[in-house]
CSV table of C-alpha atoms in Angstrom, one decimal:
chain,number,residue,atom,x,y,z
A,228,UNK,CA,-12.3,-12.0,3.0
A,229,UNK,CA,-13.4,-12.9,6.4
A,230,UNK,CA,-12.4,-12.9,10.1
A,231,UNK,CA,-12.9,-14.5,13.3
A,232,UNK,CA,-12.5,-13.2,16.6
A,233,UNK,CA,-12.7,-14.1,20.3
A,234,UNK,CA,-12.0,-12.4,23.0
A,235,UNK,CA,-11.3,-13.8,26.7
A,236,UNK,CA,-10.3,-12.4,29.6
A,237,UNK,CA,-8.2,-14.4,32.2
A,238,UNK,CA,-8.6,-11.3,35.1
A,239,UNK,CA,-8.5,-8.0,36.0
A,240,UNK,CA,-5.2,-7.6,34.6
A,241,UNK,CA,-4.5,-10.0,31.7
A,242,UNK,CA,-6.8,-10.0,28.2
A,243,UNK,CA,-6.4,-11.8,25.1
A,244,UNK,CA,-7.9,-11.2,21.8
A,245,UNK,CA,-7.4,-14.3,18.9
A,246,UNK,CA,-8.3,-13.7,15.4
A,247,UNK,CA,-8.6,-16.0,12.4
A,248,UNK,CA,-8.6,-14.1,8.7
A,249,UNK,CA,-9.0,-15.9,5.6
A,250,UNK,CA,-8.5,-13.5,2.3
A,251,UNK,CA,-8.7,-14.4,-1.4
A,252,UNK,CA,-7.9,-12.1,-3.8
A,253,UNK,CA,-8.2,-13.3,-7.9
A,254,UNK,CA,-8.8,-11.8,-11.3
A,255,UNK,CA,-9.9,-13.2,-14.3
A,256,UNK,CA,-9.5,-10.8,-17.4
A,257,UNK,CA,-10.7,-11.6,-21.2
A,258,UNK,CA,-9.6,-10.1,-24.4
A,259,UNK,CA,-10.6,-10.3,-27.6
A,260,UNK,CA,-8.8,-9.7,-30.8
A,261,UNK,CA,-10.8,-10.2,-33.9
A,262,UNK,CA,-11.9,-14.1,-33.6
A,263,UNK,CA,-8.9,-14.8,-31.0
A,264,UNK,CA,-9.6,-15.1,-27.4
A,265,UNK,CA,-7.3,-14.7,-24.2
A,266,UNK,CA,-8.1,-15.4,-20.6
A,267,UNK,CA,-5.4,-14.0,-17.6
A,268,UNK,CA,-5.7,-15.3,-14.0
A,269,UNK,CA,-4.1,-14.5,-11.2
A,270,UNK,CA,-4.6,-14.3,-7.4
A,271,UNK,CA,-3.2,-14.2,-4.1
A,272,UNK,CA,-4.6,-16.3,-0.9
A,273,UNK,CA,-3.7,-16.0,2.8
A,274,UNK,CA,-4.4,-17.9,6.2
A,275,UNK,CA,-3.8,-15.9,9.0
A,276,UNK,CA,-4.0,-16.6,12.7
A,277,UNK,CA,-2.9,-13.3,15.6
A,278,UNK,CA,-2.9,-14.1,19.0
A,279,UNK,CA,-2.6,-10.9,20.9
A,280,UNK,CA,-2.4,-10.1,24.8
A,281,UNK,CA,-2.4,-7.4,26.8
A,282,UNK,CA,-1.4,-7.4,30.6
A,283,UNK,CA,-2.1,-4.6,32.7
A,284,UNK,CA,0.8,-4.4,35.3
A,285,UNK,CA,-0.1,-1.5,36.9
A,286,UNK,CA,-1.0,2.0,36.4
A,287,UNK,CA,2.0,3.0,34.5
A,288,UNK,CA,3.1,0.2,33.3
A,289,UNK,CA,1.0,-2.3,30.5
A,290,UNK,CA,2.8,-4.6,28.5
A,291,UNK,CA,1.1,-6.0,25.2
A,292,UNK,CA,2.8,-9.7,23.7
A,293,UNK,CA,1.6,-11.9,20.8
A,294,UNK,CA,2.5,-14.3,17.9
A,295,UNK,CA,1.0,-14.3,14.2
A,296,UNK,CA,1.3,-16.9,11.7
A,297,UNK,CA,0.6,-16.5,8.2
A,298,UNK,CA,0.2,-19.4,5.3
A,299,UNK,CA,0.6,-17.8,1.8
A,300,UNK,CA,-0.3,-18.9,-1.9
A,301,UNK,CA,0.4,-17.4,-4.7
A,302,UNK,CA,-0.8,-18.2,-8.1
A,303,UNK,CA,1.9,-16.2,-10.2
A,304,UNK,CA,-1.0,-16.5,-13.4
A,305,UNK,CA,-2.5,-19.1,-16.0
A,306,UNK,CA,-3.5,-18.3,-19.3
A,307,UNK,CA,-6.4,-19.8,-21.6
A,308,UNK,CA,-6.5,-19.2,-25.4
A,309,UNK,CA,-8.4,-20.4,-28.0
A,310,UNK,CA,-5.8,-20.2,-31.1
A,311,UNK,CA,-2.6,-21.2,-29.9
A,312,UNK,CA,-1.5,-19.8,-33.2
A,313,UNK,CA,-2.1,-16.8,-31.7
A,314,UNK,CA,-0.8,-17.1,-28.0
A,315,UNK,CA,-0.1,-20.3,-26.1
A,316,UNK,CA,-1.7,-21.2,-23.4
A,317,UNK,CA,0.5,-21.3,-20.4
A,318,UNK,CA,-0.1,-22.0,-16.3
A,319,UNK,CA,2.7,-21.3,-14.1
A,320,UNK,CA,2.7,-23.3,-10.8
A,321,UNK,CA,1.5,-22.3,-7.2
A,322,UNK,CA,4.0,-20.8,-4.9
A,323,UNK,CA,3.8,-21.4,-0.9
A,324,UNK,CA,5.2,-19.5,1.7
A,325,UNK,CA,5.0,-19.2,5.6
A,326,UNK,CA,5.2,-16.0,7.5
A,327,UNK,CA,5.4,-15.8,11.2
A,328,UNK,CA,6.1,-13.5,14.1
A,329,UNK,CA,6.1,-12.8,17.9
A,330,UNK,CA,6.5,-9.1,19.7
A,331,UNK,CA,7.0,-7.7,23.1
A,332,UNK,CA,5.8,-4.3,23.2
A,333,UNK,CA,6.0,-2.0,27.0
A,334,UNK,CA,4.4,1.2,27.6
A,335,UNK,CA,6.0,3.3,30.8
A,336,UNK,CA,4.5,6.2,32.1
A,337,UNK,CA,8.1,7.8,33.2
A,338,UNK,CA,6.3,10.7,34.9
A,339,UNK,CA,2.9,12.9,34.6
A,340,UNK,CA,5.1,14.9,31.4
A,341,UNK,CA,6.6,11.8,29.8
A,342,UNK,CA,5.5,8.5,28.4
A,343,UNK,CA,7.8,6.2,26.4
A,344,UNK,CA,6.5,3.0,24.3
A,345,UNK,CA,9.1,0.1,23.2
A,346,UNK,CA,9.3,-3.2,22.0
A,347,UNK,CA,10.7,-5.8,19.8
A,348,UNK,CA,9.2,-8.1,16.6
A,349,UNK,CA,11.0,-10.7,15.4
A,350,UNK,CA,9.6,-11.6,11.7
A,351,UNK,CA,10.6,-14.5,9.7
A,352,UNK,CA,9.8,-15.6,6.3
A,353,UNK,CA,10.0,-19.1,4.4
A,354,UNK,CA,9.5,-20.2,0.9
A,355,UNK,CA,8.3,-23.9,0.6
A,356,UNK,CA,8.0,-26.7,-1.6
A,357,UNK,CA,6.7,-28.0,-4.1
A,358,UNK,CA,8.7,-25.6,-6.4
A,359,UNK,CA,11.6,-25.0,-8.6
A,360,UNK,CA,14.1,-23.1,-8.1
A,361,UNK,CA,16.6,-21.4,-10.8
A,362,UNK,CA,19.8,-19.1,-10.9
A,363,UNK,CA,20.7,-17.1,-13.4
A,364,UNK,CA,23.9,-15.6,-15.1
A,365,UNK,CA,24.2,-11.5,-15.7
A,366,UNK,CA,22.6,-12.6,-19.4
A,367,UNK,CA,19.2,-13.5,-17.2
A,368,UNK,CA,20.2,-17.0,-18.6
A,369,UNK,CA,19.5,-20.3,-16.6
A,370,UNK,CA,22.3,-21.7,-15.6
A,371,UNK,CA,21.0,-24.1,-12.5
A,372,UNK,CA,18.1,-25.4,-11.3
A,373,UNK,CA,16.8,-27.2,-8.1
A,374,UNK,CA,13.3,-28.6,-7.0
A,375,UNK,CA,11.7,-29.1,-3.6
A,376,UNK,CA,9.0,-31.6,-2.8
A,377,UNK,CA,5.6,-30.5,-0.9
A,378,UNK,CA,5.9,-29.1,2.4
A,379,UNK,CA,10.4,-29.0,2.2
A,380,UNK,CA,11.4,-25.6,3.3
A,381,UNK,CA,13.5,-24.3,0.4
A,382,UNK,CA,14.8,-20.5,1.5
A,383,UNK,CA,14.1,-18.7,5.3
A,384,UNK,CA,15.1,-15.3,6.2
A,385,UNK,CA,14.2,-13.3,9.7
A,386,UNK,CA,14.9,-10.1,11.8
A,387,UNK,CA,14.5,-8.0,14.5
A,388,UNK,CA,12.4,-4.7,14.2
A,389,UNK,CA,13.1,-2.2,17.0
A,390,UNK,CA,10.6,0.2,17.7
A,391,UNK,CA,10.5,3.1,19.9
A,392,UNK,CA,8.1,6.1,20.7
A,393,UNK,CA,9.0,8.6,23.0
A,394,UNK,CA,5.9,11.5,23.7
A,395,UNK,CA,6.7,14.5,26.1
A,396,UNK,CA,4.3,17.2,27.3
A,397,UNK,CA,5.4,20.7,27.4
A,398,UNK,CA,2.2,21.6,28.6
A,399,UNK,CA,-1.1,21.4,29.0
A,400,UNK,CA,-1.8,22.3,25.3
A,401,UNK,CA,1.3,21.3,23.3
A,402,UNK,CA,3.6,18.2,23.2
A,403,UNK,CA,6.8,17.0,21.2
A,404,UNK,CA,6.6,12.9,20.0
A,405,UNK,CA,9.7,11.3,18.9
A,406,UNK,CA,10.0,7.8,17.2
A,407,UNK,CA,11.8,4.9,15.3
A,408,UNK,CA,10.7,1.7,14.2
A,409,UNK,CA,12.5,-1.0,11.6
A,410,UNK,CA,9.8,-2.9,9.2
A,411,UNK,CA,10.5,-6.1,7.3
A,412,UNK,CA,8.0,-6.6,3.9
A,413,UNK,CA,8.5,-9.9,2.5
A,414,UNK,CA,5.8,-9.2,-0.6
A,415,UNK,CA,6.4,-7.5,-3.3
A,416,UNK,CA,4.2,-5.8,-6.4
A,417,UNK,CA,5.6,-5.8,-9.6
A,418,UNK,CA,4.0,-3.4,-12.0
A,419,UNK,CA,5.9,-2.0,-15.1
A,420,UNK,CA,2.3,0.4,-16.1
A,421,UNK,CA,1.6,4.0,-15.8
A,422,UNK,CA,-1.7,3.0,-13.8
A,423,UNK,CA,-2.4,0.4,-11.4
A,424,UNK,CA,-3.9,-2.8,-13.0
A,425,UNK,CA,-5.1,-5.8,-11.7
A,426,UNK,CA,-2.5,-7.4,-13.5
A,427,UNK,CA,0.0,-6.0,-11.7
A,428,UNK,CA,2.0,-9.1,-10.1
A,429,UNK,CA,2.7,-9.9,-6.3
A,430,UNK,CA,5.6,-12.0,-6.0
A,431,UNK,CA,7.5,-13.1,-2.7
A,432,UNK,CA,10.7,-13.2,-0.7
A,433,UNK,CA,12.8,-16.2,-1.9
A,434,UNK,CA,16.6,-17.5,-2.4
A,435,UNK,CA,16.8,-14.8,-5.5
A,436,UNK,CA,14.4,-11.9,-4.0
A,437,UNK,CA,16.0,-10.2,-0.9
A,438,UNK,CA,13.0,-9.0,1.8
A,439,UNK,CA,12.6,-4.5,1.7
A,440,UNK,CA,14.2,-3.3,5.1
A,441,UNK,CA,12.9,0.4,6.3
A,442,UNK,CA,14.6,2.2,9.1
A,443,UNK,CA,11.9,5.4,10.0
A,444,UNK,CA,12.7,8.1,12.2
A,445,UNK,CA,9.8,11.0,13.0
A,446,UNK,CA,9.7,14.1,14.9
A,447,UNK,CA,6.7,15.7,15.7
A,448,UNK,CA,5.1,19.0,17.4
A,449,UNK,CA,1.5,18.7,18.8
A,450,UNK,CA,-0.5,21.8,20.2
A,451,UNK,CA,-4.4,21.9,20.8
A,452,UNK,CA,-6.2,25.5,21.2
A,453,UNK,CA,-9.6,26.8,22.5
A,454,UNK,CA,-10.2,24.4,25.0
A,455,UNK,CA,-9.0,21.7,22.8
A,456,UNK,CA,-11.4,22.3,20.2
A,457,UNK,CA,-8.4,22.8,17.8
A,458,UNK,CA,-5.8,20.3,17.3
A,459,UNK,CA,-2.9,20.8,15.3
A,460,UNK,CA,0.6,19.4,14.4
A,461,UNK,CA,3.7,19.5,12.4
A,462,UNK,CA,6.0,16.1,11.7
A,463,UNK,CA,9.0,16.2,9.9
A,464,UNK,CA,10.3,11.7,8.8
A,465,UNK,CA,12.9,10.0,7.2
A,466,UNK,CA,13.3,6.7,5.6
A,467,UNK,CA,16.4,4.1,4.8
A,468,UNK,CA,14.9,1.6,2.7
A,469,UNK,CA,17.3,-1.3,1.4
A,470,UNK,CA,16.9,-4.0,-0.8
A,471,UNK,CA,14.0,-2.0,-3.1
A,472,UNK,CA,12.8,-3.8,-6.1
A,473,UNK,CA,12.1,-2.3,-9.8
A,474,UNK,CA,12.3,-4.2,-13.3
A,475,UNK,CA,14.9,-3.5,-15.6
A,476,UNK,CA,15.0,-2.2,-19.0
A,477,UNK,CA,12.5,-3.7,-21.5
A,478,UNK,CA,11.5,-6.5,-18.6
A,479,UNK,CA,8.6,-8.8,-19.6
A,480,UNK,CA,6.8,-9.6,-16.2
A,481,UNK,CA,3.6,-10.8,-16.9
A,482,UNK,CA,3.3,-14.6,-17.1
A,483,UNK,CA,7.1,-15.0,-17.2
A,484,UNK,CA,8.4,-17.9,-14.8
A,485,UNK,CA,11.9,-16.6,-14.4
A,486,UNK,CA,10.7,-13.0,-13.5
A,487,UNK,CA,13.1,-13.1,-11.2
A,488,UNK,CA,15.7,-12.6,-13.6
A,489,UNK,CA,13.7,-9.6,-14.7
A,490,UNK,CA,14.4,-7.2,-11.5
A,491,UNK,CA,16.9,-5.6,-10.3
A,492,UNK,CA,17.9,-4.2,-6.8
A,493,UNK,CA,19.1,-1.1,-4.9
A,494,UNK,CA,18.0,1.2,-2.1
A,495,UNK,CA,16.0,3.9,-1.4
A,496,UNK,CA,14.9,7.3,0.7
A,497,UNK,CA,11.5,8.9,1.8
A,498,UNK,CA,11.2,12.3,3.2
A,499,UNK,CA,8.9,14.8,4.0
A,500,UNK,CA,6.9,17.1,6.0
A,501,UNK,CA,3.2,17.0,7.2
A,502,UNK,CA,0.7,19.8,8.6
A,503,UNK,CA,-2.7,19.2,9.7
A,504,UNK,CA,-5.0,21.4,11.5
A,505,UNK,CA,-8.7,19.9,13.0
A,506,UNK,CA,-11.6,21.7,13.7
A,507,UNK,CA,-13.5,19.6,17.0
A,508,UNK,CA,-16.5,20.8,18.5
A,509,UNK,CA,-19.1,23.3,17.1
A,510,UNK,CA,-22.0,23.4,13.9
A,511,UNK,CA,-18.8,23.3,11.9
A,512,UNK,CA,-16.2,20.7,12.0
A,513,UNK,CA,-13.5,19.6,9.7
A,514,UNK,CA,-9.4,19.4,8.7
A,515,UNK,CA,-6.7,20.4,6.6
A,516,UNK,CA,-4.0,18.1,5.7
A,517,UNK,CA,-1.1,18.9,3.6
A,518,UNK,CA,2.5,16.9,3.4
A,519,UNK,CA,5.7,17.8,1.2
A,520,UNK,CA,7.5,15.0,0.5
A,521,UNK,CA,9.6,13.0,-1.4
A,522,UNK,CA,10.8,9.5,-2.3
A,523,UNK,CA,13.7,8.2,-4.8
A,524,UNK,CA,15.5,5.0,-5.5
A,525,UNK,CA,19.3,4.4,-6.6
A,526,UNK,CA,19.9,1.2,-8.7
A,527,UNK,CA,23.0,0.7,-10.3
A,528,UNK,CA,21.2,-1.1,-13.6
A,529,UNK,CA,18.8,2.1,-13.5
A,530,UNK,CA,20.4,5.2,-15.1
A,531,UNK,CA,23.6,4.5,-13.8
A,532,UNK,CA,22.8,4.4,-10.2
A,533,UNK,CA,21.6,7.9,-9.9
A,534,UNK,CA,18.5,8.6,-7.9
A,535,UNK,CA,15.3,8.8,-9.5
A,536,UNK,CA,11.4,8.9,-7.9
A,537,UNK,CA,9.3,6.3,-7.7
A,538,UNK,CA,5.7,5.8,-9.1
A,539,UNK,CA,4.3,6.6,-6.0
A,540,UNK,CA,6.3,9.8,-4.7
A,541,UNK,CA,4.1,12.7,-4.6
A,542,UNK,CA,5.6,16.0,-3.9
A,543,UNK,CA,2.2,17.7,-2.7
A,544,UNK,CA,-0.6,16.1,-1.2
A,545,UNK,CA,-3.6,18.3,0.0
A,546,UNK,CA,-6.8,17.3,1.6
A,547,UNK,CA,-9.5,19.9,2.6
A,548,UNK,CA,-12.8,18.5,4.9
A,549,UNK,CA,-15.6,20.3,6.0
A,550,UNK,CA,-19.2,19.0,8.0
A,551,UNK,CA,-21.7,21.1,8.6
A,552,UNK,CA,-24.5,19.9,11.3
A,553,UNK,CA,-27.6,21.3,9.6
A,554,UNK,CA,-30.1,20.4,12.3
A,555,UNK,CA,-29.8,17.4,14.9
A,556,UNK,CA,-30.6,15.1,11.9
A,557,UNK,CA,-29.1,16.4,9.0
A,558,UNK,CA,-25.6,17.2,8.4
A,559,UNK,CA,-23.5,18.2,5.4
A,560,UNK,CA,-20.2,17.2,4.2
A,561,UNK,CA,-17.4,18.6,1.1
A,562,UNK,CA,-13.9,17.2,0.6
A,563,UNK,CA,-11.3,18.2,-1.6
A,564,UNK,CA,-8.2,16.8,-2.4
A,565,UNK,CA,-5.3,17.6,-4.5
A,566,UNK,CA,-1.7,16.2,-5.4
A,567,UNK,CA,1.1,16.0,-7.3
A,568,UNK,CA,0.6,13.5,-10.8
A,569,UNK,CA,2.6,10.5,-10.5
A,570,UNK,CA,5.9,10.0,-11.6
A,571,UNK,CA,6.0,7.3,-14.5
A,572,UNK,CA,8.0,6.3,-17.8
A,573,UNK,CA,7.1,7.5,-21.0
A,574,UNK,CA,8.9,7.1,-24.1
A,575,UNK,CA,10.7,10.4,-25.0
A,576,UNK,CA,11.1,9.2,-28.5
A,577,UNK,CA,11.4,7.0,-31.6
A,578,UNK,CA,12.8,5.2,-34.3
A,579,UNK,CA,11.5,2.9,-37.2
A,580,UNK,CA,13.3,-0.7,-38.2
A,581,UNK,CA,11.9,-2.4,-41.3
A,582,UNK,CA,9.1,-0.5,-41.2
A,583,UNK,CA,8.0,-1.2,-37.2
A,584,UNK,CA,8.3,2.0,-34.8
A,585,UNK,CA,9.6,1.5,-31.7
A,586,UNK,CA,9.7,3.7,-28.5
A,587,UNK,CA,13.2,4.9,-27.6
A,588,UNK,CA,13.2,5.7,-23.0
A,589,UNK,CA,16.0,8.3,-21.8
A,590,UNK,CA,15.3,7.9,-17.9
A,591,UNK,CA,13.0,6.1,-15.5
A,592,UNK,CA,10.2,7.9,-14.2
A,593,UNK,CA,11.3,11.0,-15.8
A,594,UNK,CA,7.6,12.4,-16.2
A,595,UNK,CA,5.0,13.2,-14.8
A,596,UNK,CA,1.2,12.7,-15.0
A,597,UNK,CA,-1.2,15.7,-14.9
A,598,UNK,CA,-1.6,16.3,-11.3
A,599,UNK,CA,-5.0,14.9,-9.5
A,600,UNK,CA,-8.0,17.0,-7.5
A,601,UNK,CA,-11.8,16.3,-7.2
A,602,UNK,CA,-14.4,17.3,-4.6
A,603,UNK,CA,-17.2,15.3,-3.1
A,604,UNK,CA,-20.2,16.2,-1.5
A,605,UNK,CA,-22.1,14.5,0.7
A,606,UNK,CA,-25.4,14.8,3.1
A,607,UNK,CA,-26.6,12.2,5.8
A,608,UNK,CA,-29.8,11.9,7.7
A,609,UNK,CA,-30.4,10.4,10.8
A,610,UNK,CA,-32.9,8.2,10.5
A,611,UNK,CA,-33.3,6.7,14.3
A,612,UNK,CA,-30.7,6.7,17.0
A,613,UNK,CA,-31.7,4.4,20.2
A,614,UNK,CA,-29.6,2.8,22.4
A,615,UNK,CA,-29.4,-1.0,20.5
A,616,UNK,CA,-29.9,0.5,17.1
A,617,UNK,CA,-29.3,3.2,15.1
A,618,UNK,CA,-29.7,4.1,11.1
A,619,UNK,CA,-28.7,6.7,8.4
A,620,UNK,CA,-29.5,7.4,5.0
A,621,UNK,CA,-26.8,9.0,3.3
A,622,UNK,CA,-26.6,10.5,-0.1
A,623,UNK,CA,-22.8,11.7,-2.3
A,624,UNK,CA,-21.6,12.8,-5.1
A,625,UNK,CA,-18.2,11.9,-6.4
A,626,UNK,CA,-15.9,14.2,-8.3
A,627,UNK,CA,-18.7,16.8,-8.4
A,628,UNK,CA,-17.6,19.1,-11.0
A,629,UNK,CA,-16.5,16.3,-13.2
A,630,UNK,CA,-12.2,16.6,-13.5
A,631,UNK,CA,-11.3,14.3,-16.1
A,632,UNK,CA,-8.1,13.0,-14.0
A,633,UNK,CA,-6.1,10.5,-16.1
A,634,UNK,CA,-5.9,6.7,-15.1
A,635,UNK,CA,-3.3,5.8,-17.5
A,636,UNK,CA,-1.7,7.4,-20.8
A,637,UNK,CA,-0.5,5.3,-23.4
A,638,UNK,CA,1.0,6.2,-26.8
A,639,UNK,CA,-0.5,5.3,-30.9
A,640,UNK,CA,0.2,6.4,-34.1
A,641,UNK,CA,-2.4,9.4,-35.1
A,642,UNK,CA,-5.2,7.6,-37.6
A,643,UNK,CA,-5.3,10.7,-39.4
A,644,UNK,CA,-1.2,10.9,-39.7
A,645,UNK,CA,0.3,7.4,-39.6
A,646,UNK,CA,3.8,9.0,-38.9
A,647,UNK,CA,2.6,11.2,-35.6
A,648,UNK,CA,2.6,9.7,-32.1
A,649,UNK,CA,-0.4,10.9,-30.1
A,650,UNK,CA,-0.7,10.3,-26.2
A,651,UNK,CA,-4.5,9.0,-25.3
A,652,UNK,CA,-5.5,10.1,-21.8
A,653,UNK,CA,-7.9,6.9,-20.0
A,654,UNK,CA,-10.2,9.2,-17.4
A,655,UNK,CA,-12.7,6.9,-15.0
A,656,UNK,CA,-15.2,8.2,-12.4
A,657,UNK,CA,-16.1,11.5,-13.8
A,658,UNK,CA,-19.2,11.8,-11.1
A,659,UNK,CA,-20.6,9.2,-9.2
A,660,UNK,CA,-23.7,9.7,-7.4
A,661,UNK,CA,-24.5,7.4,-4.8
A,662,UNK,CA,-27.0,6.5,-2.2
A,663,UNK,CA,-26.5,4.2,1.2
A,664,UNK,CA,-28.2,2.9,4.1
A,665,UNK,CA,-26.4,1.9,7.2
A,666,UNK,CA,-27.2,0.8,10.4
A,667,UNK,CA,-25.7,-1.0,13.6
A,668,UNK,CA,-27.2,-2.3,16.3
């Protein structure tokens, strides 16, 4: 990855800041089984150009405007094999896309107590040739097909995203914040694992993939103590989200060109609650962080519509962090975090046909893995501190007392007792001691 950036200013008033990004993401994986060999690839490219201004009306007024324009590639995945008797080799073709958008955002100081922030973004999204497009019947048979040269848009989609933050202050120490804003994603990741792989699949809007819609609202309650050297809040959120994406039963996503008529569709919620208390100023600084939440999905294909979590929802999430300034050089640092395993899909049992045992699955993410903590520890030293340069040396441990906190679980027959399933925890990262140097000038 890599950017550019340039910054000009027309006056006293009006600014503008243009960036150019370039990112390239790709994997290569091997496997070997006995003499047979197997290459995946896959990857994910982007061109992206922001051009963002900010003009100063006046003391309570600033108004910030801009475009961005984004050229995608995707390389769905290719692979290589040395015995086609054991797997063929197969390359499915680039996809293009282009992504663009423009926003008007205003901030108003109403009065001394009361600021407000709102805008408007419209995004838009376009899926482009060369490429093939099918349809399907409710069999995920093909029953059509149409191709588009280079360059020909084949599919577009685009909308508004309303935003609005409204901040209040109650007093000198405390304040309420309000807020809504609508987001448009037009990229998707496809993973049907416990874990998160690098062959997990990004795939994009088009003609049979609607983009994800979230509505967010947030209310929050902000209160500082001591002379500010305490900060603290409490925010309460909810979030509409239409058009989610999952795979449906027994869905083969890897290297398949109609993966599209592997998904299936629906909507979901996200809700929750988050405390956080910061320590500012003194020998010892530091935070708490804890949220309560909770995110579902309802698909009609999925367990007959009723809601279930998602991989990612995490009912507690906990993070303790504490710095202690040894000496004007030296300081000292512990974290510890905690939360809630993530919901996934095991098999909750099975049956044998013609000798082969196959996994039988009740409901989607119906369990859960082992819940996650570790705590790092860290110490920096100062090296030199001038006014064009300064340097620091800084040494960590990670996961300190070693938690073996699973990765992935995945199922095998016991070697010792060929008719007993055992689950096999995969644990990475036990302790990681590390040493860097940084410096800026």
């Amino acid at each position: 990855t890599g950017t550019l950036r340039w910054n000009h200013v027309f006056g006293s008033k009006l600014f503008l800041n243009s960036s150019f990004i370039f990112s390239d993401y790709d994997y290569n994986i091997g496997y070997r089984v006995s003499d047979n060999l197997m290459e995946i690839e896959s990857g994910i490219k982007a061109l992206n150009l922001k051009e963002d201004f900010q003009y100063f009306i006046n003391a309570r007024h600033n108004l910030k405007f801009g475009v961005n324009a984004i050229r995608h590639t995707f390389s769905p995945g290719e692979v290589n094999s040395n015995n086609e008797e054991f797997i063929k080799s197969t390359v499915l073709n680039d996809k293009h896309a282009l992504e663009g958008a423009a926003y008007l955002s205003h901030s108003w100081k109403v009065s001394p107590s009361f600021n407000m922030t709102y805008g408007l973004r419209y995004s838009s999204f376009s899926s482009i040739g060369p490429d093939t497009i099918y349809s399907y019947n409710e069999q995920d048979e093909v029953i059509d097909m149409e191709s588009y040269s280079r360059g020909e848009f084949i599919n577009s989609k685009g909308y508004l995203e309303p935003r609005i933050t409204l901040n209040y202050m109650l007093n000198g120490m405390s304040s309420l914040k309000a807020s809504y804003a609508r987001n448009a994603q037009y990229l998707h990741l496809l993973s049907n694992s416990s874990a998160s792989l690098p062959t997990d699949l990004w795939i994009s809007s088009c003609k049979n993939v609607k983009p994800q819609l979230a509505d967010q609202v947030a209310l929050g309650y902000f209160r500082n103590f001591r002379n500010n050297m305490y900060e603290s809040s409490i925010e309460v959120y909810y979030k509409r989200l239409q058009n989610q994406i999952d795979y449906q039963n027994g869905a083969e996503i890897i290297l398949n060109k109609h993966v599209e008529s592997q998904l299936v569709f629906g909507k979901g919620r996200a809700y929750g609650m988050e405390l956080f208390v910061k320590k500012n100023s003194g020998r010892l600084t530091g935070w708490v962080g804890y949220t309560l939440s909770k995110t579902e999905r309802s698909i009609d294909a999925i367990d007959h519509g009723a809601w279930y979590p998602t991989r990612q929802d995490r009912t507690h999430d906990i993070s303790i962090v504490g710095i202690y300034q040894l000496s004007p050089k030296w300081n000292v640092s512990a974290t510890w975090v905690y939360n809630t395993g993530n919901a996934v899909t095991f098999p909750s049992g099975k049956y044998v046909v013609e000798g082969f045992t196959v996994p039988a699955y009740t409901s989607r993410n119906g369990y859960r893995m082992p819940d996650y903590h570790r705590m790092d520890l860290g110490a920096t030293c100062i090296l030199k501190k001038r006014k064009r340069f300064e340097s620091s040396l800084n040494f960590s441990i990670y996961n300190v007392y070693g938690q073996r906190n699973p990765f992935s679980i995945s199922f095998r027959e016991s070697e010792t007792n060929p008719g007993v399933t055992e689950a096999v925890r995969l644990s990475l990262f036990q302790m990681v001691p590390s040493v860097t140097y940084n410096f800026k000038f």
